[in-house]
mmCIF file of C-alpha atoms in Angstrom:
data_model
loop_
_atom_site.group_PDB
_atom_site.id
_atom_site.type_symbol
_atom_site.label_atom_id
_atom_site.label_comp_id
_atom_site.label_asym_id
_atom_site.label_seq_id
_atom_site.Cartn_x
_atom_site.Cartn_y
_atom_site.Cartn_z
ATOM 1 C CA UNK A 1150 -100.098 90.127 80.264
ATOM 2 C CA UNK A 1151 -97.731 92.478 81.215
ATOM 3 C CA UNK A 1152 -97.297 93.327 84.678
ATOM 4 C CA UNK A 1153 -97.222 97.012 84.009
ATOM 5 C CA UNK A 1154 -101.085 96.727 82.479
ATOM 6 C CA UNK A 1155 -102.179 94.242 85.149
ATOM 7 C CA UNK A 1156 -101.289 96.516 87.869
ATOM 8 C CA UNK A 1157 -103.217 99.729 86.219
ATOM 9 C CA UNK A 1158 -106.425 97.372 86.451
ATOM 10 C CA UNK A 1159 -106.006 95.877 89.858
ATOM 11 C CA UNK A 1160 -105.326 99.728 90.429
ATOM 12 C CA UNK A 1161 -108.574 101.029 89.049
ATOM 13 C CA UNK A 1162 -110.669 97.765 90.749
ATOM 14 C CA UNK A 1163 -109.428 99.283 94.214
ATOM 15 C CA UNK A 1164 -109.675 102.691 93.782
ATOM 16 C CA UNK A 1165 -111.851 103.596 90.604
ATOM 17 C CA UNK A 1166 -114.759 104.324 92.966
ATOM 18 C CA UNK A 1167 -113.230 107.556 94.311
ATOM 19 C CA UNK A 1168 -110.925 108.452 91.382
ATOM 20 C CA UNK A 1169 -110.065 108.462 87.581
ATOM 21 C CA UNK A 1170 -106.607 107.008 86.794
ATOM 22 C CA UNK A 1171 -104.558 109.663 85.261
ATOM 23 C CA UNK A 1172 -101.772 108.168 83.825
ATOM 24 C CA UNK A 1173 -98.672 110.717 82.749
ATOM 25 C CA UNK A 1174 -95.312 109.966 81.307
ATOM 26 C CA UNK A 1175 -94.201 107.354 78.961
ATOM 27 C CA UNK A 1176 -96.340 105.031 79.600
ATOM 28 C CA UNK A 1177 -99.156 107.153 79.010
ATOM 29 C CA UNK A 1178 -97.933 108.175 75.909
ATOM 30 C CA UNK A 1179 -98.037 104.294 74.656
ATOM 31 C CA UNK A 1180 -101.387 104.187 75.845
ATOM 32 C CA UNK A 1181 -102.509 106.864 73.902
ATOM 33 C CA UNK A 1182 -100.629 106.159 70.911
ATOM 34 C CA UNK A 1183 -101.385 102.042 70.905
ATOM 35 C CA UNK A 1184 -104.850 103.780 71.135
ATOM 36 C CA UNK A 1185 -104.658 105.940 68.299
ATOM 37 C CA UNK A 1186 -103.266 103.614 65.951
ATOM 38 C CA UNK A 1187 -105.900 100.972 66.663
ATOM 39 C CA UNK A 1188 -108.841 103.597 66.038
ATOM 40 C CA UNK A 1189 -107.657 105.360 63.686
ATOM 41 C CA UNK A 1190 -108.116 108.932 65.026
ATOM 42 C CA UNK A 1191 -107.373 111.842 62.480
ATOM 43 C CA UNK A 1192 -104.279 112.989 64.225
ATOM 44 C CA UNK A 1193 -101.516 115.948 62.941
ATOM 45 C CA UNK A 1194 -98.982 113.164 61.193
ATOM 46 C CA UNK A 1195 -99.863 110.095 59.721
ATOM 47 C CA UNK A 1196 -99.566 107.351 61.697
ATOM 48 C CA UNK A 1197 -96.607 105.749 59.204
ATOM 49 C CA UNK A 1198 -94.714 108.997 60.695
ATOM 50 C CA UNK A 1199 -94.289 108.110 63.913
ATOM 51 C CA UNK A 1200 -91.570 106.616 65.851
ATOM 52 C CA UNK A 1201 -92.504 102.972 67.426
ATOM 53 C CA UNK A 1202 -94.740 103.022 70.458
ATOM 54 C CA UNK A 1203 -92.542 102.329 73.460
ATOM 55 C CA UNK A 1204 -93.524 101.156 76.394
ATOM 56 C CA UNK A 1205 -91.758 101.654 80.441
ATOM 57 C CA UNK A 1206 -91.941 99.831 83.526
ATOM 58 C CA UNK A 1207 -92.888 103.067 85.438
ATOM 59 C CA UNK A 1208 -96.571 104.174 86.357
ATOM 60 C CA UNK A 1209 -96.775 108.206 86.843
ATOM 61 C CA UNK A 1210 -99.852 108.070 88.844
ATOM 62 C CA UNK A 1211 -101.125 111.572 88.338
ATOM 63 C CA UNK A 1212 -103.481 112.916 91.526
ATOM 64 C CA UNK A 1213 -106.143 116.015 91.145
ATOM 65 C CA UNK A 1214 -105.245 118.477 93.356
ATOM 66 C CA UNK A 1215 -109.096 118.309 94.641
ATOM 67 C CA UNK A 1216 -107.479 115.158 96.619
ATOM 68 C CA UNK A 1217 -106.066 117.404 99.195
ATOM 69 C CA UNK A 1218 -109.141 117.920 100.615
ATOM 70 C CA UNK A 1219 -109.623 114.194 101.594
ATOM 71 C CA UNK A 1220 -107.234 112.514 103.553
ATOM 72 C CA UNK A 1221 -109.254 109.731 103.633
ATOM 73 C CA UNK A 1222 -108.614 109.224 99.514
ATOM 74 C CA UNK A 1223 -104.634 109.803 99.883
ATOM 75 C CA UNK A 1224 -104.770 106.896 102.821
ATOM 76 C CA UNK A 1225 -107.061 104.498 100.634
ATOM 77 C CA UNK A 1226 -104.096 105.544 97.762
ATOM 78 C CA UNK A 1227 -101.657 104.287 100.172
ATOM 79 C CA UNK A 1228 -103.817 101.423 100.753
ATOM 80 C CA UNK A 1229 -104.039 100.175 97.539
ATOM 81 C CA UNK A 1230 -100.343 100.210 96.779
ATOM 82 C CA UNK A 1231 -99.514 97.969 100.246
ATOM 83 C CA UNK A 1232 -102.244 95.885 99.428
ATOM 84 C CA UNK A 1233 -100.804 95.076 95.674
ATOM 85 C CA UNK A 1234 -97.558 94.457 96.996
ATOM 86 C CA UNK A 1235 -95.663 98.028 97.084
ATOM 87 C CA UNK A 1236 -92.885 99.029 98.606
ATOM 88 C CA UNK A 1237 -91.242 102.846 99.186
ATOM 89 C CA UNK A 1238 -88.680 103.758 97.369
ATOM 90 C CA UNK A 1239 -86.061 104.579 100.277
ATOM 91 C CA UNK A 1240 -84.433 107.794 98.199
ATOM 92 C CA UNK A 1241 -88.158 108.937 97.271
ATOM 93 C CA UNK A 1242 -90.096 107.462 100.520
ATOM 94 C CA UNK A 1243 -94.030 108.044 100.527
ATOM 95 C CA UNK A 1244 -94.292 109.582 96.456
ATOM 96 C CA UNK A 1245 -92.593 106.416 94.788
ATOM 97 C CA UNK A 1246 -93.091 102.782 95.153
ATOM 98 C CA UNK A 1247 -91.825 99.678 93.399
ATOM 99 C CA UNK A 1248 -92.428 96.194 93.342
ATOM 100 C CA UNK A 1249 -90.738 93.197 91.826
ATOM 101 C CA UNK A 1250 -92.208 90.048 90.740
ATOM 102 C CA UNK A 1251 -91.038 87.140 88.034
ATOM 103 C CA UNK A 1252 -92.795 88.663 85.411
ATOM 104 C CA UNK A 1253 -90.931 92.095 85.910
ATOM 105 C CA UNK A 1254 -90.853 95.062 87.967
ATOM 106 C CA UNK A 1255 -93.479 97.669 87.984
ATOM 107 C CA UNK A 1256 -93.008 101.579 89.718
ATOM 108 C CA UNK A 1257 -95.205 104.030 90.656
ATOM 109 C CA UNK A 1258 -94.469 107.347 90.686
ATOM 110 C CA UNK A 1259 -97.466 109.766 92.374
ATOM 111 C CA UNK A 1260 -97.540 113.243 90.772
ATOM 112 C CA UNK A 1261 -99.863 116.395 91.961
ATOM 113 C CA UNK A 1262 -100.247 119.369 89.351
ATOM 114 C CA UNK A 1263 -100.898 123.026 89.874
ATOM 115 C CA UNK A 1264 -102.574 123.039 93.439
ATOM 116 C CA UNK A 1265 -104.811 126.484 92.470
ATOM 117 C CA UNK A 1266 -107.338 126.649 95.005
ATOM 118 C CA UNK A 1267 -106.264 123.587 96.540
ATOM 119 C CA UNK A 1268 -103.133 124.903 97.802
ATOM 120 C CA UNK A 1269 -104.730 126.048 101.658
ATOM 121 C CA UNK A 1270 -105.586 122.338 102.470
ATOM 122 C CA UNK A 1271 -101.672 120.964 101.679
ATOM 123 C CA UNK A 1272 -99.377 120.572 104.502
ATOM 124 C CA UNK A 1273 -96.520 123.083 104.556
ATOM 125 C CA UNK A 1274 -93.230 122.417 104.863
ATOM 126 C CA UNK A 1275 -91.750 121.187 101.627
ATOM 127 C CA UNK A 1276 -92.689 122.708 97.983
ATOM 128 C CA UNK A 1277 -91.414 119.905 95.980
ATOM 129 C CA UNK A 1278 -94.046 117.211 98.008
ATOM 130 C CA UNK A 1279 -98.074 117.890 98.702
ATOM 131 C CA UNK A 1280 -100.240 116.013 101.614
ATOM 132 C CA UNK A 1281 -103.222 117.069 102.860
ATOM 133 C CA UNK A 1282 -103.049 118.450 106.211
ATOM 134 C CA UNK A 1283 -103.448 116.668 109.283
ATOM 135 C CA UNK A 1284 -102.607 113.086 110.183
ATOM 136 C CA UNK A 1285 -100.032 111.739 107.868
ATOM 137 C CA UNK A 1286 -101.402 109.120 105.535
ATOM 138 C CA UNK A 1287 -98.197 107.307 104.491
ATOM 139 C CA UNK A 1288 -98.405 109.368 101.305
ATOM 140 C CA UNK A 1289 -97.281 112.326 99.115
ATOM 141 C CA UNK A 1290 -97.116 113.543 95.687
ATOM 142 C CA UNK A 1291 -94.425 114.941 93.799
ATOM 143 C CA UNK A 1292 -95.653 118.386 92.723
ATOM 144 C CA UNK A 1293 -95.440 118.816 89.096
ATOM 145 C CA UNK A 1294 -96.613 122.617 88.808
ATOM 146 C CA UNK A 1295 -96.187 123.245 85.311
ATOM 147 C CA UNK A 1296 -98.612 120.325 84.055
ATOM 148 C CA UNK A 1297 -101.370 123.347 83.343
ATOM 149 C CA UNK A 1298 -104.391 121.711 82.875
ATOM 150 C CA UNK A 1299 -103.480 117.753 83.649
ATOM 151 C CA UNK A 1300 -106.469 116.801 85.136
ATOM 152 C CA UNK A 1301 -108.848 119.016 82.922
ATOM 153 C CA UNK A 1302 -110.541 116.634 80.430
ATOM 154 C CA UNK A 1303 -107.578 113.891 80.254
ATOM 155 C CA UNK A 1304 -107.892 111.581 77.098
ATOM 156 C CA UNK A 1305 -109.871 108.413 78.353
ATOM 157 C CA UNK A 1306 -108.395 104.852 77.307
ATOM 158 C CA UNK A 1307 -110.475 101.770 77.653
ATOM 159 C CA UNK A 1308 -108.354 99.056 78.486
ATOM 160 C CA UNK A 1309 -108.860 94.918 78.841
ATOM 161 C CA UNK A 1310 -106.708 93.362 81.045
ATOM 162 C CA UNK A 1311 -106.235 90.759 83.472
ATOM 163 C CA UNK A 1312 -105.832 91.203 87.367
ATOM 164 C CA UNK A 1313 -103.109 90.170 89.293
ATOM 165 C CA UNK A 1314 -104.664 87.206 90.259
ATOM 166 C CA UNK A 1315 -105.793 85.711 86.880
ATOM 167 C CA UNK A 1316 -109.302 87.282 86.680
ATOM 168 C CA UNK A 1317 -110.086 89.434 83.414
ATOM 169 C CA UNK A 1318 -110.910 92.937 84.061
ATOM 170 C CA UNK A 1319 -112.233 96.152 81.725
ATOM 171 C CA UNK A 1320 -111.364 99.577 82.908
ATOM 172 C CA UNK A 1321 -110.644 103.174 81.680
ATOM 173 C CA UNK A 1322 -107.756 104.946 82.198
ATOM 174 C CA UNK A 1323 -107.046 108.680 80.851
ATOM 175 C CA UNK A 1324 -103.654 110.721 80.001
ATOM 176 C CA UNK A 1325 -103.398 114.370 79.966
ATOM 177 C CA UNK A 1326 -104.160 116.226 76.852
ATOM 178 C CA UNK A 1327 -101.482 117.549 74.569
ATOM 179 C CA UNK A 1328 -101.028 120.592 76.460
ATOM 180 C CA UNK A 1329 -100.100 119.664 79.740
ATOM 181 C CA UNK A 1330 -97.661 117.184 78.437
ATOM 182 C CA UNK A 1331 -96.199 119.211 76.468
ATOM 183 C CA UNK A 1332 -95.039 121.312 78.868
ATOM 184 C CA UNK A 1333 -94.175 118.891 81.335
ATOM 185 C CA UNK A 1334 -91.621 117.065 78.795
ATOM 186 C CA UNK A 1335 -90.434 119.857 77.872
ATOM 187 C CA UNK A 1336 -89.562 121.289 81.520
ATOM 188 C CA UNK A 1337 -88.093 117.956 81.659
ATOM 189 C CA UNK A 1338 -85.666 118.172 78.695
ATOM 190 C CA UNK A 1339 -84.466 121.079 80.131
ATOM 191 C CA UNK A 1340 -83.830 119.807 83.427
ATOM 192 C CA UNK A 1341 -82.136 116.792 82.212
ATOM 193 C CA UNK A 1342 -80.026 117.980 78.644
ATOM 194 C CA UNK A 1343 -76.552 117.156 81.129
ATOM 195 C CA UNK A 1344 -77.776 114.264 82.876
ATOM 196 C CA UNK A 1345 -75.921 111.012 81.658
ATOM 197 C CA UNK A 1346 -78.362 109.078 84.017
ATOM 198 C CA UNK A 1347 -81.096 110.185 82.251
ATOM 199 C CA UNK A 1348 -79.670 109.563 78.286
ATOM 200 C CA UNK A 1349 -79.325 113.576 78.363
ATOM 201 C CA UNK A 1350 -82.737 113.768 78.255
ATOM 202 C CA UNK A 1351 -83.296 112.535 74.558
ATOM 203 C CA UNK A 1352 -86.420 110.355 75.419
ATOM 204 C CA UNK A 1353 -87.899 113.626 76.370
ATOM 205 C CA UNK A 1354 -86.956 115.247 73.018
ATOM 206 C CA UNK A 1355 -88.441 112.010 71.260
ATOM 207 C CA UNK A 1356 -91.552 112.419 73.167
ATOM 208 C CA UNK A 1357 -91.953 116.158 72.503
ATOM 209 C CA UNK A 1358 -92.050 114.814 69.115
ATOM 210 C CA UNK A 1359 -94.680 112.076 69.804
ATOM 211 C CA UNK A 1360 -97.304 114.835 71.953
ATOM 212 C CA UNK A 1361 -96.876 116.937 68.451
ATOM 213 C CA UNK A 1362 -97.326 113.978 65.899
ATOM 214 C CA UNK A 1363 -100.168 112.730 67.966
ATOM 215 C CA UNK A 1364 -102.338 115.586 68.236
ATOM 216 C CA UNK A 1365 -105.927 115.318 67.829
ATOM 217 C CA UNK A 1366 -108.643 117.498 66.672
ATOM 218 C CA UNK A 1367 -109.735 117.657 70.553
ATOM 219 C CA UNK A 1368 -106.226 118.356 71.880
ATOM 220 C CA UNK A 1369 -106.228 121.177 69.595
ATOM 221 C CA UNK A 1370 -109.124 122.968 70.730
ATOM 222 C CA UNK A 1371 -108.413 121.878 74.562
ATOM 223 C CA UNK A 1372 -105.094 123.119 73.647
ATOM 224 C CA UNK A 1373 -106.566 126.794 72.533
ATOM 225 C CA UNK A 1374 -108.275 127.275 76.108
ATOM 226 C CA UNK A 1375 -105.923 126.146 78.389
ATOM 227 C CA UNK A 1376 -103.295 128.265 76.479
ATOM 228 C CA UNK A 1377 -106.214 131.327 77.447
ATOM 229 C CA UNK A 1378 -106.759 130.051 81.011
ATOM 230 C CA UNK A 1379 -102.900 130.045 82.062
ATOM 231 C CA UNK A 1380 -101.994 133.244 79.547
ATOM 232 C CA UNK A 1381 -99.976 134.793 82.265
ATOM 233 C CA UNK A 1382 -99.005 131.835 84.362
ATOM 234 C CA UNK A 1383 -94.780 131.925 84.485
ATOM 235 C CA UNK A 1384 -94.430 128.121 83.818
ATOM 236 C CA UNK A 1385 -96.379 128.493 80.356
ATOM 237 C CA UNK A 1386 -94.064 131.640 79.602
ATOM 238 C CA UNK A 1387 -91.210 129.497 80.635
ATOM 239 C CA UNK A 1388 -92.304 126.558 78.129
ATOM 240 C CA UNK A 1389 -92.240 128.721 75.349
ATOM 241 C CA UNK A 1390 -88.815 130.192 75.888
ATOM 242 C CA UNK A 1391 -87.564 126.498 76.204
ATOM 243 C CA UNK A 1392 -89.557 125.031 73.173
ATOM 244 C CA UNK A 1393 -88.049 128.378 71.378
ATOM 245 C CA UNK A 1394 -84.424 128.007 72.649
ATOM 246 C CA UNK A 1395 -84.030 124.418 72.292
ATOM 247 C CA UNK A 1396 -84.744 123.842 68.748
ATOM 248 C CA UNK A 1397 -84.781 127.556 67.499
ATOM 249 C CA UNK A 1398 -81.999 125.545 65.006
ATOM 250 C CA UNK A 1399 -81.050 122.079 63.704
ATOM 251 C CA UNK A 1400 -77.837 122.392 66.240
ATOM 252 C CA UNK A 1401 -79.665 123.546 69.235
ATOM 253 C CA UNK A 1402 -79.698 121.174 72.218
ATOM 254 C CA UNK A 1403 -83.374 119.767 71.800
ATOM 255 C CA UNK A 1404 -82.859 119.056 68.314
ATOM 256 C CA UNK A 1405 -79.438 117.396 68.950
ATOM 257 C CA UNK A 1406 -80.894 115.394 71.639
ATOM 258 C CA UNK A 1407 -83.607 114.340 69.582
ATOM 259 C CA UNK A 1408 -81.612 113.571 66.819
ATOM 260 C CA UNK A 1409 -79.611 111.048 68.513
ATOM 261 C CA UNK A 1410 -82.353 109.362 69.535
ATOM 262 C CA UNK A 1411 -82.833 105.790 67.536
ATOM 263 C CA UNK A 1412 -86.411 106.071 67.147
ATOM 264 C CA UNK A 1413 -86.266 109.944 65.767
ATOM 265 C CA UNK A 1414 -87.211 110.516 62.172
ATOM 266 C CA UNK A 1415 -84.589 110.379 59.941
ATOM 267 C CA UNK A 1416 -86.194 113.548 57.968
ATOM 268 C CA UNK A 1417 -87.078 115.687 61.166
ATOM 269 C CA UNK A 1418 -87.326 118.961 61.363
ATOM 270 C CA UNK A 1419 -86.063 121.689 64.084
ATOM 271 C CA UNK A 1420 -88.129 124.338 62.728
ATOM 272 C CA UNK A 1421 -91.309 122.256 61.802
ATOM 273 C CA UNK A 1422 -91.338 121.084 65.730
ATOM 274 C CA UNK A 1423 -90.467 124.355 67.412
ATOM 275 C CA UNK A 1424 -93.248 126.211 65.252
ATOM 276 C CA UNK A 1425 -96.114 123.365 66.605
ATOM 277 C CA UNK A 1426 -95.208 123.105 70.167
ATOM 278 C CA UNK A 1427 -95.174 127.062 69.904
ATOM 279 C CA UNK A 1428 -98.869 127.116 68.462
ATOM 280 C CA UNK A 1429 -99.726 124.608 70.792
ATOM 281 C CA UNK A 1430 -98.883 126.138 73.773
ATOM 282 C CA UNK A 1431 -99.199 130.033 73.083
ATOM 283 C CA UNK A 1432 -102.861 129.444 71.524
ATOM 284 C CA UNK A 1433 -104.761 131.720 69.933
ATOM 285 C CA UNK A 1434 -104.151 135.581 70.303
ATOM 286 C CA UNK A 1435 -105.858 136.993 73.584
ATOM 287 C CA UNK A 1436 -108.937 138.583 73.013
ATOM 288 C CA UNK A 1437 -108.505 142.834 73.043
#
């Protein structure tokens, strides 16, 4: 088994007691899409339209912001990641983590969304991290403020796997809804469009894709309140200026960037994708 999937079950064996594995970025698009495809789930393209599920070493770990008020659960996070072999990443100590083996090397990346009413208990001092005040635990979380909604009913996964040590294991995992993903990749294509480290961002723009092909009859109407809930929040208004700017034409950036891609649909449209992640994320009219 792959090292990646081992690791999200000896994850959930040490901490599944006191949390729900949200699992964000590629990989949690696989997982949802592997998913799919083995279910069946009406979805808005046919499965035959997709590009091929691809998979990452990386783990975004994704925390409710709830978790600020415990220290004790950020240490026990810390915890779990020494005691399956993890390691800081020196250039992003206490929020990423890595560890090699001979079957590959696995990363883990520890988000926090919106922090809401949560935002009194972090410690001050840096707006990019989040800790919960007090003794330090050894950990942080990258802040990831415009995944609206992450942790609000995330799609669960089942998943059979086998632990790190050999013994076979069940567990469920979850990814964010349509919604918040959308608007995190799509923050991200922006921020990465001139970044040659980062393909120019054109995994993003194949993903965008992938949250639009994949979306379910639930994401839809999870989709249509969250869109209510966070009406005036800036980062939504932000996402729709990007999703609008960046493919408002077949030679706008997005749709350039996706177009290189080699997965990307030979036959895909700017104005077909712009239009959904539009509906998607401005929802239904407000009411009055």
């Amino acid at each position: 088994m792959s090292p990646i999937f081992s690791t999200l079950v000896d994850l959930d064996s040490l901490l599944g007691n006191r949390m729900r594995l949200i699992i964000a970025g590629g990989l949690g698009l696989y997982l949802k899409q592997v998913y799919l495809e083995k279910t069946g789930t009406r979805t808005l393209v046919k499965l035959d339209r997709w590009p091929v599920a691809r998979t990452t070493e990386d783990i975004d770990l994704f925390l409710p912001a709830a978790l600020l008020v415990s220290r004790d659960d950020f240490a026990q996070i810390r915890t779990a990641l020494d005691t399956l072999g993890f390691a800081e990443v020196e250039s992003a100590k206490h929020y990423q983590f890595v560890r090699a083996g001979q079957r590959g090397k696995v990363k883990v990346d520890v988000h926090i969304g919106p922090l809401g009413p949560y935002g009194g208990h972090n410690h001050a001092g840096n707006d990019r991290r989040a800790r919960p005040k007090g003794k330090h635990t050894g950990l942080h979380a990258r802040r990831t403020d415009e995944a609206l909604g992450a942790e609000l009913e995330p799609f669960p996964i089942p998943l059979d796997g086998v632990r790190s040590d050999g013994t076979p294991a069940t567990c469920e995992v979850h990814v964010p809804s349509a919604f918040p993903y959308a608007m995190m990749k799509l923050f991200a294509l922006r921020d990465r469009l001139d970044d040659p480290d980062k393909s120019l961002g054109r995994h993003h723009a194949l993903d965008l894709y992938r949250i639009i092909a994949m979306l379910t009859e639930e994401d839809e109407r999870l989709a249509g309140e969250l869109a209510l809930r966070f009406r005036h929040d800036s980062h939504r208004i932000e996402a729709l200026r990007i999703a609008r700017e960046l493919f408002s034409t077949p030679e706008s950036r997005g749709s350039v960037r996706l177009r290189e891609h080699p997965l990307a649909p030979g036959d895909f449209s700017a104005d077909w994708l712009r239009t959904e992640l539009v509906r998607l994320i401005d929802g239904p009219p407000a009411p009055g």
